[in-house]
Tab-separated table of C-alpha atoms in Angstrom:
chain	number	residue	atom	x	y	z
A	1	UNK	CA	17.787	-49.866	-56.440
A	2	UNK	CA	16.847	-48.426	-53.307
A	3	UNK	CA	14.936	-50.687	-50.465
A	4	UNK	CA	11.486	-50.286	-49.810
A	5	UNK	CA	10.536	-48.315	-46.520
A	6	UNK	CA	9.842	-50.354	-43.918
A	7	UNK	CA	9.413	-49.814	-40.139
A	8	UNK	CA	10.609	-46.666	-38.726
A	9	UNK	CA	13.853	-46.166	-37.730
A	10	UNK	CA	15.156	-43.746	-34.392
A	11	UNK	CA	18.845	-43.610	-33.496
A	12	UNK	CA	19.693	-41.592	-30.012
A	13	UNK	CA	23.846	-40.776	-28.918
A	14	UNK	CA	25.917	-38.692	-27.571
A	15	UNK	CA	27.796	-35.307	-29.849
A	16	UNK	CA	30.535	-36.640	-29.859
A	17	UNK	CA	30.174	-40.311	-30.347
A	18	UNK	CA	28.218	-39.448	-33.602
A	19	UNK	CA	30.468	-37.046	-34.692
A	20	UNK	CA	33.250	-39.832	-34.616
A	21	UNK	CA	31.019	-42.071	-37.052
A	22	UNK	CA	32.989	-43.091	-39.820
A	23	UNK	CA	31.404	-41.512	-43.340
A	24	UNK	CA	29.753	-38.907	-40.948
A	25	UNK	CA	31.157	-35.548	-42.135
A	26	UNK	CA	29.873	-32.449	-42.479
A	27	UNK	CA	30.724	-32.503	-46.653
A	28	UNK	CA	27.201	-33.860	-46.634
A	29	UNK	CA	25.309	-31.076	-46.019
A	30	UNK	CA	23.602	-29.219	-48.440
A	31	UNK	CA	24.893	-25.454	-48.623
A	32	UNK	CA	21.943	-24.047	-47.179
A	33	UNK	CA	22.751	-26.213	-43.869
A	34	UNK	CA	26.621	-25.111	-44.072
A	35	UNK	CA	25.386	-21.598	-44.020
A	36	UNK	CA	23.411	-22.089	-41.471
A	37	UNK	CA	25.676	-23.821	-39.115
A	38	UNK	CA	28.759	-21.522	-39.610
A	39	UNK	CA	25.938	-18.946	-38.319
A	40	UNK	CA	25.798	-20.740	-34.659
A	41	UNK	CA	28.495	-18.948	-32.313
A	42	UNK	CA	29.012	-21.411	-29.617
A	43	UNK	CA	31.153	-24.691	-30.482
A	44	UNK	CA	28.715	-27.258	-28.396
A	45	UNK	CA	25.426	-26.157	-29.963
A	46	UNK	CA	27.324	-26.228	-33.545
A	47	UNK	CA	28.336	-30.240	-32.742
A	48	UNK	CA	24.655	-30.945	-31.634
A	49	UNK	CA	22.929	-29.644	-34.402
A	50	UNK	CA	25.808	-31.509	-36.993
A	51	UNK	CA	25.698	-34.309	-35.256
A	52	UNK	CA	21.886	-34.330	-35.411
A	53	UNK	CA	21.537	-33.757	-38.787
A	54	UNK	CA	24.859	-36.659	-39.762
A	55	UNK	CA	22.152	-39.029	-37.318
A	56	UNK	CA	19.252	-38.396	-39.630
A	57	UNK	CA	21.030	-39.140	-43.032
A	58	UNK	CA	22.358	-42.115	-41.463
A	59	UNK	CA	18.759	-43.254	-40.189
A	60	UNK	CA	17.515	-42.333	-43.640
A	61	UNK	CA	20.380	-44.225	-45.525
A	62	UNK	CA	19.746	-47.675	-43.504
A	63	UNK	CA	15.962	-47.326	-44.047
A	64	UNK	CA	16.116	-46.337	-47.782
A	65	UNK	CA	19.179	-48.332	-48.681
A	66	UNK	CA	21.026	-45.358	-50.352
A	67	UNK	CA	23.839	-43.766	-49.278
A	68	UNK	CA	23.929	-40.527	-46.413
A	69	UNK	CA	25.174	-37.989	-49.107
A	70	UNK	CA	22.345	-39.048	-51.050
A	71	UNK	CA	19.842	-37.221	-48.481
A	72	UNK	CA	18.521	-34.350	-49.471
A	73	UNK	CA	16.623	-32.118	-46.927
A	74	UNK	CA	14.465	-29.944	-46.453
A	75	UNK	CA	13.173	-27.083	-44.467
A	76	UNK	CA	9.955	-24.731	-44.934
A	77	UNK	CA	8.241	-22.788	-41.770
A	78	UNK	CA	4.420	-23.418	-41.987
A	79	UNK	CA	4.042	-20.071	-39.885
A	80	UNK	CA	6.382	-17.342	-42.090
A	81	UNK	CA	6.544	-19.399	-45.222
A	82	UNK	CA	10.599	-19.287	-45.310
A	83	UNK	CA	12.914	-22.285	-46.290
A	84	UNK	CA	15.773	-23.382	-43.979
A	85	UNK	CA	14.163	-23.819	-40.626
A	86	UNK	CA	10.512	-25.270	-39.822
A	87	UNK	CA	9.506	-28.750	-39.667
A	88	UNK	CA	12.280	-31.105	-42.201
A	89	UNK	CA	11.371	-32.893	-44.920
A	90	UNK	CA	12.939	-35.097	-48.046
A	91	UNK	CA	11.591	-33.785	-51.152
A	92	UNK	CA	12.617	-37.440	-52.859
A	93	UNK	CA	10.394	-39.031	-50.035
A	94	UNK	CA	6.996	-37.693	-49.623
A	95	UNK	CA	6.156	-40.761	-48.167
A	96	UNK	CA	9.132	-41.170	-45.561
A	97	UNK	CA	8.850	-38.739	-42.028
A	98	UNK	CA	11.952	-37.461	-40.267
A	99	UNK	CA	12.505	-36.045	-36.998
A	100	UNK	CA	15.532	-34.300	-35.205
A	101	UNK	CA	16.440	-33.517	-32.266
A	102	UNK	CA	19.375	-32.212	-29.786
A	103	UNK	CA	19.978	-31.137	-26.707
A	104	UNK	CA	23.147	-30.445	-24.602
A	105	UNK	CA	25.418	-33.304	-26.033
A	106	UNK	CA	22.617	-35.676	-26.810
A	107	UNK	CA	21.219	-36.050	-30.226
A	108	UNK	CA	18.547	-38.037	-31.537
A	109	UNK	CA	16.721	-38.659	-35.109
A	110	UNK	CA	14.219	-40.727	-36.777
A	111	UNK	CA	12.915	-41.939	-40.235
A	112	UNK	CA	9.433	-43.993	-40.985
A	113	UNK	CA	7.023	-44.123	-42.756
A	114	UNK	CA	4.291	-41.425	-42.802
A	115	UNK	CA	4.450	-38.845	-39.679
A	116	UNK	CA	7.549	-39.172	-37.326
A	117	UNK	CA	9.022	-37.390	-34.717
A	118	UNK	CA	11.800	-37.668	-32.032
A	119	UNK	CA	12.784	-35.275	-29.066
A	120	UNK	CA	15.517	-35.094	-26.976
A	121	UNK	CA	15.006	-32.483	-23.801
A	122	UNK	CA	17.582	-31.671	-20.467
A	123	UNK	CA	15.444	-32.660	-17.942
A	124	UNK	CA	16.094	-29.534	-16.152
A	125	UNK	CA	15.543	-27.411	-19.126
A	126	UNK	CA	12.542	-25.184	-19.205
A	127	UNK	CA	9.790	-25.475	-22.054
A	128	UNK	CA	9.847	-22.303	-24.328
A	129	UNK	CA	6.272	-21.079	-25.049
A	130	UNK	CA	4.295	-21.731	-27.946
A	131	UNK	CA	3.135	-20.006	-30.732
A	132	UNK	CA	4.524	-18.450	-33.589
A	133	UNK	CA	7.878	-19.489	-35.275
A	134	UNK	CA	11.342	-18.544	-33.076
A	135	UNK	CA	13.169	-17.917	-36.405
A	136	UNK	CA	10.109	-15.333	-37.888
């Protein structure tokens, strides 16, 4: 049985250091993530957004109790309506928040209880302006 929920939970590293996590691999993403990862062109960017998303089921799995693989996530754009990109969610855990994040090596994620979120910015890096969805 799985633990109870407790206090939220953030984890912040570098890439690489998460990508070396034992357990961490990218066999535990749904298909819908492998699809859209194979999509990114540039090798860095494609190791920050794994790593991010290996960081999340690993902050999910030591609040929850359960295992990584057994993360299930979620995507759906409040602006266009379309699955796989948009705020994430866990469909088994409408009660649990989670957050990503990743930036130029640096990756960060959280899980809690209720509304969470985590960011992760260059310093140098200038905002992009709001609005509608990038993806749409």
């Amino acid at each position: 049985m799985a633990a109870a929920p407790g206090p939220a939970l953030a984890g912040v590293g570098a890439t690489a250091e998460v990508l070396a996590l034992p357990g961490l691999t990218e066999d535990l993403l749904a298909p819908w993530e492998a699809r859209r990862l194979a999509a990114i062109r540039l090798p860095a960017r494609r190791d920050d957004v794994l790593a991010s998303r290996l960081l999340l089921r690993l902050c999910v799995s030591r609040l929850t109790g359960r295992p990584p693989g057994d993360t299930e996530l979620a995507q759906r754009c409040p602006d266009c309506g379309r699955h796989g990109h948009g705020r994430p969610y866990l469909p088994g855990h409408p009660g649990l928040g989670i957050s990503l994040s990743h930036a130029d090596g640096v990756v960060a994620a959280a899980a809690g209880p209720g509304p969470t979120g985590v960011d992760v910015e260059a310093a140098d890096r200038r905002p992009r302006p709001t609005g509608r969805c990038a993806a749409c």
